[in-house]
Amino acid sequence: MAVLAVADIIVINLAVLIAFFIRNEFSLEAVASEVQRGSFWLGAFMLSIIYILLHVLFRLYRVMWKYATLTDVCTLVAATMLSYVVYGLARTAFNFPMMASIYVIAAVCGAAGTVFVRLVARVVRRRPWRAAVPKKRRNARFSRCRAGR
């Protein structure tokens, strides 16, 4: 769970940087000047706290992503989008607003990134396929069971 939460925090904050990059017409200087501002780091901290709280509230860190369904993925996307909405409202309330397009781009990139992190976690935790056992040994096990009857 902790590794998944850290990966999520990295992805959602990276999504905000990608949104700045796209919004400022792929200018690295604009992104660098935004990162140097103190409000960016305050916003990153605020987004991370909001994101973790909403995902704990939606119990998304309890889902076994090895057996996740489409409903779990839709809940993940909805919770991620909701965290960006709450983040936008909080930044506006604290008088550090950004352009609305940055929130939208960041929400889409963040949702795609978190789904990607879950898919990678699912592949990494997968065990070798059971059919790797030679057919002869599999049949021998079943024949012993039948012989005992």
GROMACS .gro file of C-alpha atoms in nm, residues 19-142:
model
  124
   19ALA     CA    1  -0.053   2.029  -1.756
   20PHE     CA    2   0.163   2.340  -1.708
   21PHE     CA    3   0.389   2.221  -1.989
   22ILE     CA    4   0.096   2.171  -2.229
   23ARG     CA    5  -0.082   2.492  -2.125
   24ASN     CA    6   0.230   2.705  -2.177
   25GLU     CA    7   0.280   2.571  -2.530
   26PHE     CA    8   0.558   2.325  -2.440
   27SER     CA    9   0.784   2.590  -2.284
   28LEU     CA   10   1.026   2.452  -2.025
   29GLU     CA   11   1.106   2.803  -1.902
   30ALA     CA   12   0.744   2.862  -1.800
   31VAL     CA   13   0.734   2.529  -1.614
   32ALA     CA   14   1.065   2.606  -1.441
   33SER     CA   15   0.940   2.948  -1.328
   34GLU     CA   16   0.619   2.788  -1.196
   35VAL     CA   17   0.813   2.525  -1.001
   36GLN     CA   18   1.028   2.795  -0.840
   37ARG     CA   19   0.722   2.969  -0.701
   38GLY     CA   20   0.629   2.873  -0.346
   39SER     CA   21   0.263   2.825  -0.435
   40PHE     CA   22   0.346   2.529  -0.658
   41TRP     CA   23   0.502   2.334  -0.372
   42LEU     CA   24   0.220   2.429  -0.136
   43GLY     CA   25  -0.025   2.313  -0.402
   44ALA     CA   26   0.163   1.985  -0.452
   45PHE     CA   27   0.148   1.917  -0.080
   46MET     CA   28  -0.221   2.010  -0.069
   47LEU     CA   29  -0.302   1.789  -0.371
   48SER     CA   30  -0.116   1.495  -0.217
   49ILE     CA   31  -0.307   1.521   0.111
   50ILE     CA   32  -0.643   1.559  -0.066
   51TYR     CA   33  -0.566   1.267  -0.298
   52ILE     CA   34  -0.464   1.028  -0.020
   53LEU     CA   35  -0.763   1.125   0.197
   54LEU     CA   36  -1.011   1.069  -0.085
   55HIS     CA   37  -0.856   0.737  -0.184
   56VAL     CA   38  -0.865   0.616   0.176
   57LEU     CA   39  -1.227   0.737   0.198
   58PHE     CA   40  -1.316   0.544  -0.120
   59ARG     CA   41  -1.115   0.244   0.015
   60LEU     CA   42  -0.910   0.221  -0.302
   61TYR     CA   43  -0.598   0.105  -0.122
   62ARG     CA   44  -0.784  -0.202   0.007
   63VAL     CA   45  -0.873  -0.329  -0.340
   64MET     CA   46  -0.667  -0.623  -0.456
   65TRP     CA   47  -0.575  -0.493  -0.800
   66LYS     CA   48  -0.490  -0.843  -0.912
   67TYR     CA   49  -0.864  -0.916  -0.906
   68ALA     CA   50  -0.997  -0.566  -0.980
   69THR     CA   51  -1.307  -0.519  -1.190
   70LEU     CA   52  -1.409  -0.238  -1.419
   71THR     CA   53  -1.613  -0.090  -1.133
   72ASP     CA   54  -1.295  -0.057  -0.926
   73VAL     CA   55  -1.119   0.120  -1.212
   74CYS     CA   56  -1.414   0.357  -1.260
   75THR     CA   57  -1.411   0.432  -0.886
   76LEU     CA   58  -1.037   0.503  -0.910
   77VAL     CA   59  -1.088   0.747  -1.198
   78ALA     CA   60  -1.381   0.918  -1.022
   79ALA     CA   61  -1.185   0.959  -0.698
   80THR     CA   62  -0.887   1.099  -0.889
   81MET     CA   63  -1.105   1.348  -1.076
   82LEU     CA   64  -1.279   1.445  -0.752
   83SER     CA   65  -0.942   1.507  -0.586
   84TYR     CA   66  -0.852   1.755  -0.862
   85VAL     CA   67  -1.190   1.931  -0.821
   86VAL     CA   68  -1.134   1.965  -0.446
   87TYR     CA   69  -0.776   2.078  -0.517
   88GLY     CA   70  -0.901   2.350  -0.751
   89LEU     CA   71  -1.155   2.470  -0.496
   90ALA     CA   72  -0.894   2.472  -0.219
   91ARG     CA   73  -0.644   2.669  -0.430
   92THR     CA   74  -0.914   2.922  -0.514
   93ALA     CA   75  -1.017   2.949  -0.149
   94PHE     CA   76  -0.655   3.013  -0.047
   95ASN     CA   77  -0.626   3.276  -0.323
   96PHE     CA   78  -0.378   3.077  -0.538
   97PRO     CA   79  -0.599   3.003  -0.839
   98MET     CA   80  -0.472   2.860  -1.167
   99MET     CA   81  -0.633   2.855  -1.509
  100ALA     CA   82  -0.919   2.607  -1.537
  101SER     CA   83  -0.755   2.433  -1.833
  102ILE     CA   84  -0.463   2.332  -1.611
  103TYR     CA   85  -0.700   2.158  -1.370
  104VAL     CA   86  -0.874   1.973  -1.655
  105ILE     CA   87  -0.552   1.862  -1.824
  106ALA     CA   88  -0.401   1.760  -1.489
  107ALA     CA   89  -0.714   1.561  -1.397
  108VAL     CA   90  -0.709   1.367  -1.724
  109CYS     CA   91  -0.334   1.301  -1.706
  110GLY     CA   92  -0.359   1.211  -1.336
  111ALA     CA   93  -0.645   0.967  -1.393
  112ALA     CA   94  -0.460   0.800  -1.680
  113GLY     CA   95  -0.143   0.785  -1.472
  114THR     CA   96  -0.307   0.627  -1.170
  115VAL     CA   97  -0.474   0.362  -1.385
  116PHE     CA   98  -0.133   0.294  -1.543
  117VAL     CA   99   0.025   0.257  -1.197
  118ARG     CA  100  -0.244   0.003  -1.102
  119LEU     CA  101  -0.185  -0.194  -1.422
  120VAL     CA  102   0.189  -0.201  -1.360
  121ALA     CA  103   0.127  -0.314  -1.000
  122ARG     CA  104  -0.099  -0.587  -1.132
  123VAL     CA  105   0.163  -0.716  -1.376
  124VAL     CA  106   0.448  -0.698  -1.122
  125ARG     CA  107   0.256  -0.900  -0.861
  126ARG     CA  108   0.143  -1.168  -1.104
  127ARG     CA  109   0.267  -1.517  -1.031
  128PRO     CA  110   0.391  -1.749  -1.303
  129TRP     CA  111   0.120  -1.922  -1.495
  130ARG     CA  112   0.025  -2.263  -1.359
  131ALA     CA  113   0.036  -2.429  -1.700
  132ALA     CA  114   0.415  -2.409  -1.687
  133VAL     CA  115   0.407  -2.748  -1.508
  134PRO     CA  116   0.472  -3.027  -1.760
  135LYS     CA  117   0.159  -3.210  -1.865
  136LYS     CA  118   0.296  -3.546  -1.756
  137ARG     CA  119   0.335  -3.432  -1.393
  138ARG     CA  120  -0.010  -3.273  -1.386
  139ASN     CA  121  -0.176  -3.592  -1.507
  140ALA     CA  122   0.022  -3.800  -1.257
  141ARG     CA  123  -0.122  -3.602  -0.968
  142PHE     CA  124  -0.477  -3.650  -1.088
   0.00000   0.00000   0.00000
